């Protein structure tokens, strides 16, 4: 009744983050005119100012010579975010030898989302992840570069042939 006869009405609603952070809200507005006709509009929106939490963990923590691994490594990317979309997570993985990791399927448990990657091909890897949530908040995580080297070194023994020395060496005689 306070707005009876008014042609329009406008107001500002405030939703404090301290009370509504990390929530999806629905706002419903309606109006009745003097003849009893009703109009109604509703909209959904996110209140989220926090970026997704990204964590990249590897199974093998102790390298040889600072960054060399003689076996495959498994990494698990964990994203903690209530407003998650796989489409908003981008992986940047390079390998000097060309072949990248085997990337599994996402698993989901409430706000926790996980992706497993297995690095089995030889080469030097660089891994970084960029993520965003549905509200547009962004985060990044990266790992220090590392090398997978599962190939033993190749050895070749050769003797210099100085007259008959090479021939004698092949027979097991040394002068």
PDB file of C-alpha atoms in Angstrom, residues 20-152:
ATOM      1  CA  UNK A  20      26.356 -14.733   2.216  1.00  0.00           C
ATOM      2  CA  UNK A  21      29.933 -15.504   1.049  1.00  0.00           C
ATOM      3  CA  UNK A  22      30.308 -18.601  -1.131  1.00  0.00           C
ATOM      4  CA  UNK A  23      26.583 -18.938  -1.778  1.00  0.00           C
ATOM      5  CA  UNK A  24      24.280 -19.112  -4.737  1.00  0.00           C
ATOM      6  CA  UNK A  25      21.249 -16.942  -4.041  1.00  0.00           C
ATOM      7  CA  UNK A  26      17.865 -16.553  -5.650  1.00  0.00           C
ATOM      8  CA  UNK A  27      16.142 -13.191  -5.641  1.00  0.00           C
ATOM      9  CA  UNK A  28      12.397 -13.131  -6.255  1.00  0.00           C
ATOM     10  CA  UNK A  29      10.609  -9.821  -6.837  1.00  0.00           C
ATOM     11  CA  UNK A  30       6.880  -9.429  -7.383  1.00  0.00           C
ATOM     12  CA  UNK A  31       4.338  -6.660  -7.618  1.00  0.00           C
ATOM     13  CA  UNK A  32       0.571  -6.540  -7.481  1.00  0.00           C
ATOM     14  CA  UNK A  33      -1.372  -3.738  -9.125  1.00  0.00           C
ATOM     15  CA  UNK A  34      -4.668  -2.188  -7.982  1.00  0.00           C
ATOM     16  CA  UNK A  35      -6.629  -4.666 -10.094  1.00  0.00           C
ATOM     17  CA  UNK A  36      -4.969  -7.643  -8.427  1.00  0.00           C
ATOM     18  CA  UNK A  37      -2.672  -8.530 -11.333  1.00  0.00           C
ATOM     19  CA  UNK A  38       0.689  -9.911 -10.304  1.00  0.00           C
ATOM     20  CA  UNK A  39       4.049  -9.878 -12.053  1.00  0.00           C
ATOM     21  CA  UNK A  40       7.024 -11.833 -10.792  1.00  0.00           C
ATOM     22  CA  UNK A  41      10.698 -12.018 -11.750  1.00  0.00           C
ATOM     23  CA  UNK A  42      13.405 -14.182 -10.298  1.00  0.00           C
ATOM     24  CA  UNK A  43      17.120 -14.395 -10.821  1.00  0.00           C
ATOM     25  CA  UNK A  44      19.956 -16.511  -9.425  1.00  0.00           C
ATOM     26  CA  UNK A  45      23.413 -15.145  -8.684  1.00  0.00           C
ATOM     27  CA  UNK A  46      26.636 -16.053  -6.921  1.00  0.00           C
ATOM     28  CA  UNK A  47      28.232 -14.213  -4.044  1.00  0.00           C
ATOM     29  CA  UNK A  48      31.822 -15.355  -4.130  1.00  0.00           C
ATOM     30  CA  UNK A  49      34.930 -13.231  -3.708  1.00  0.00           C
ATOM     31  CA  UNK A  50      37.357 -16.071  -2.927  1.00  0.00           C
ATOM     32  CA  UNK A  51      39.474 -17.676  -5.642  1.00  0.00           C
ATOM     33  CA  UNK A  52      39.546 -21.444  -5.971  1.00  0.00           C
ATOM     34  CA  UNK A  53      42.184 -23.224  -3.885  1.00  0.00           C
ATOM     35  CA  UNK A  54      44.588 -25.095  -6.178  1.00  0.00           C
ATOM     36  CA  UNK A  55      47.027 -27.700  -4.861  1.00  0.00           C
ATOM     37  CA  UNK A  56      49.426 -29.711  -7.048  1.00  0.00           C
ATOM     38  CA  UNK A  57      51.030 -32.679  -5.256  1.00  0.00           C
ATOM     39  CA  UNK A  58      53.457 -35.314  -6.569  1.00  0.00           C
ATOM     40  CA  UNK A  59      53.994 -38.827  -5.221  1.00  0.00           C
ATOM     41  CA  UNK A  60      57.798 -38.859  -5.352  1.00  0.00           C
ATOM     42  CA  UNK A  61      59.388 -36.061  -3.345  1.00  0.00           C
ATOM     43  CA  UNK A  62      63.121 -36.878  -3.378  1.00  0.00           C
ATOM     44  CA  UNK A  63      64.833 -36.313  -6.713  1.00  0.00           C
ATOM     45  CA  UNK A  64      68.417 -37.168  -7.597  1.00  0.00           C
ATOM     46  CA  UNK A  65      70.611 -34.168  -8.371  1.00  0.00           C
ATOM     47  CA  UNK A  66      67.838 -31.714  -7.536  1.00  0.00           C
ATOM     48  CA  UNK A  67      65.289 -32.546 -10.275  1.00  0.00           C
ATOM     49  CA  UNK A  68      65.952 -35.996 -11.832  1.00  0.00           C
ATOM     50  CA  UNK A  69      63.618 -38.951 -11.321  1.00  0.00           C
ATOM     51  CA  UNK A  70      64.411 -42.491 -12.519  1.00  0.00           C
ATOM     52  CA  UNK A  71      60.744 -43.553 -12.380  1.00  0.00           C
ATOM     53  CA  UNK A  72      57.395 -42.188 -13.425  1.00  0.00           C
ATOM     54  CA  UNK A  73      55.718 -39.570 -11.243  1.00  0.00           C
ATOM     55  CA  UNK A  74      52.065 -39.177 -10.417  1.00  0.00           C
ATOM     56  CA  UNK A  75      50.588 -35.757  -9.715  1.00  0.00           C
ATOM     57  CA  UNK A  76      47.207 -34.998  -8.221  1.00  0.00           C
ATOM     58  CA  UNK A  77      45.636 -31.602  -8.833  1.00  0.00           C
ATOM     59  CA  UNK A  78      43.134 -30.768  -6.089  1.00  0.00           C
ATOM     60  CA  UNK A  79      40.707 -27.872  -6.534  1.00  0.00           C
ATOM     61  CA  UNK A  80      38.621 -26.782  -3.556  1.00  0.00           C
ATOM     62  CA  UNK A  81      35.778 -24.649  -4.886  1.00  0.00           C
ATOM     63  CA  UNK A  82      31.977 -24.717  -4.416  1.00  0.00           C
ATOM     64  CA  UNK A  83      31.311 -23.099  -7.821  1.00  0.00           C
ATOM     65  CA  UNK A  84      33.488 -25.402  -9.942  1.00  0.00           C
ATOM     66  CA  UNK A  85      33.557 -26.046 -13.672  1.00  0.00           C
ATOM     67  CA  UNK A  86      36.111 -28.314 -15.367  1.00  0.00           C
ATOM     68  CA  UNK A  87      35.967 -25.969 -18.355  1.00  0.00           C
ATOM     69  CA  UNK A  88      37.498 -23.177 -16.253  1.00  0.00           C
ATOM     70  CA  UNK A  89      40.644 -25.164 -15.336  1.00  0.00           C
ATOM     71  CA  UNK A  90      43.478 -25.064 -17.873  1.00  0.00           C
ATOM     72  CA  UNK A  91      46.609 -27.174 -17.697  1.00  0.00           C
ATOM     73  CA  UNK A  92      49.854 -26.071 -19.306  1.00  0.00           C
ATOM     74  CA  UNK A  93      52.241 -29.022 -19.533  1.00  0.00           C
ATOM     75  CA  UNK A  94      55.354 -29.158 -21.680  1.00  0.00           C
ATOM     76  CA  UNK A  95      57.893 -31.939 -22.142  1.00  0.00           C
ATOM     77  CA  UNK A  96      61.164 -31.415 -24.017  1.00  0.00           C
ATOM     78  CA  UNK A  97      60.801 -34.901 -25.484  1.00  0.00           C
ATOM     79  CA  UNK A  98      57.281 -34.190 -26.732  1.00  0.00           C
ATOM     80  CA  UNK A  99      55.083 -36.780 -25.037  1.00  0.00           C
ATOM     81  CA  UNK A 100      52.872 -35.445 -22.250  1.00  0.00           C
ATOM     82  CA  UNK A 101      51.379 -37.159 -19.213  1.00  0.00           C
ATOM     83  CA  UNK A 102      48.393 -39.456 -19.090  1.00  0.00           C
ATOM     84  CA  UNK A 103      45.560 -37.341 -17.693  1.00  0.00           C
ATOM     85  CA  UNK A 104      42.689 -39.104 -15.953  1.00  0.00           C
ATOM     86  CA  UNK A 105      39.089 -38.048 -15.456  1.00  0.00           C
ATOM     87  CA  UNK A 106      37.988 -35.564 -12.812  1.00  0.00           C
ATOM     88  CA  UNK A 107      36.592 -36.938  -9.552  1.00  0.00           C
ATOM     89  CA  UNK A 108      34.239 -34.874  -7.393  1.00  0.00           C
ATOM     90  CA  UNK A 109      33.448 -34.976  -3.682  1.00  0.00           C
ATOM     91  CA  UNK A 110      31.372 -31.965  -2.704  1.00  0.00           C
ATOM     92  CA  UNK A 111      33.592 -28.885  -3.008  1.00  0.00           C
ATOM     93  CA  UNK A 112      36.737 -30.973  -3.645  1.00  0.00           C
ATOM     94  CA  UNK A 113      37.632 -31.898  -7.221  1.00  0.00           C
ATOM     95  CA  UNK A 114      40.660 -34.004  -8.225  1.00  0.00           C
ATOM     96  CA  UNK A 115      42.538 -34.780 -11.416  1.00  0.00           C
ATOM     97  CA  UNK A 116      45.354 -37.351 -11.636  1.00  0.00           C
ATOM     98  CA  UNK A 117      48.236 -37.095 -14.104  1.00  0.00           C
ATOM     99  CA  UNK A 118      50.927 -39.757 -14.686  1.00  0.00           C
ATOM    100  CA  UNK A 119      54.270 -38.586 -16.098  1.00  0.00           C
ATOM    101  CA  UNK A 120      55.904 -41.712 -17.517  1.00  0.00           C
ATOM    102  CA  UNK A 121      57.726 -40.540 -20.658  1.00  0.00           C
ATOM    103  CA  UNK A 122      61.331 -39.354 -20.448  1.00  0.00           C
ATOM    104  CA  UNK A 123      61.906 -35.623 -20.743  1.00  0.00           C
ATOM    105  CA  UNK A 124      61.975 -32.351 -18.827  1.00  0.00           C
ATOM    106  CA  UNK A 125      58.525 -31.235 -17.724  1.00  0.00           C
ATOM    107  CA  UNK A 126      57.060 -27.854 -16.812  1.00  0.00           C
ATOM    108  CA  UNK A 127      53.587 -27.882 -15.248  1.00  0.00           C
ATOM    109  CA  UNK A 128      51.299 -24.974 -14.428  1.00  0.00           C
ATOM    110  CA  UNK A 129      47.574 -24.708 -13.775  1.00  0.00           C
ATOM    111  CA  UNK A 130      45.270 -21.725 -14.152  1.00  0.00           C
ATOM    112  CA  UNK A 131      41.800 -21.950 -12.667  1.00  0.00           C
ATOM    113  CA  UNK A 132      38.721 -19.823 -12.229  1.00  0.00           C
ATOM    114  CA  UNK A 133      35.378 -20.327 -10.565  1.00  0.00           C
ATOM    115  CA  UNK A 134      31.942 -19.498 -11.921  1.00  0.00           C
ATOM    116  CA  UNK A 135      32.110 -16.054 -10.277  1.00  0.00           C
ATOM    117  CA  UNK A 136      35.306 -15.218 -12.203  1.00  0.00           C
ATOM    118  CA  UNK A 137      37.785 -15.461  -9.307  1.00  0.00           C
ATOM    119  CA  UNK A 138      41.150 -16.785 -10.531  1.00  0.00           C
ATOM    120  CA  UNK A 139      44.118 -18.711  -9.117  1.00  0.00           C
ATOM    121  CA  UNK A 140      47.323 -20.305 -10.407  1.00  0.00           C
ATOM    122  CA  UNK A 141      49.719 -22.987  -9.238  1.00  0.00           C
ATOM    123  CA  UNK A 142      52.856 -24.436 -10.786  1.00  0.00           C
ATOM    124  CA  UNK A 143      55.512 -27.037 -10.032  1.00  0.00           C
ATOM    125  CA  UNK A 144      59.263 -26.696 -10.309  1.00  0.00           C
ATOM    126  CA  UNK A 145      60.488 -28.240 -13.549  1.00  0.00           C
ATOM    127  CA  UNK A 146      61.581 -31.868 -13.260  1.00  0.00           C
ATOM    128  CA  UNK A 147      63.158 -34.538 -15.450  1.00  0.00           C
ATOM    129  CA  UNK A 148      61.977 -38.117 -15.915  1.00  0.00           C
ATOM    130  CA  UNK A 149      64.932 -40.229 -17.046  1.00  0.00           C
ATOM    131  CA  UNK A 150      64.246 -43.960 -17.050  1.00  0.00           C
ATOM    132  CA  UNK A 151      66.734 -44.767 -19.819  1.00  0.00           C
ATOM    133  CA  UNK A 152      70.104 -46.200 -18.737  1.00  0.00           C
TER     134      UNK A 152
END
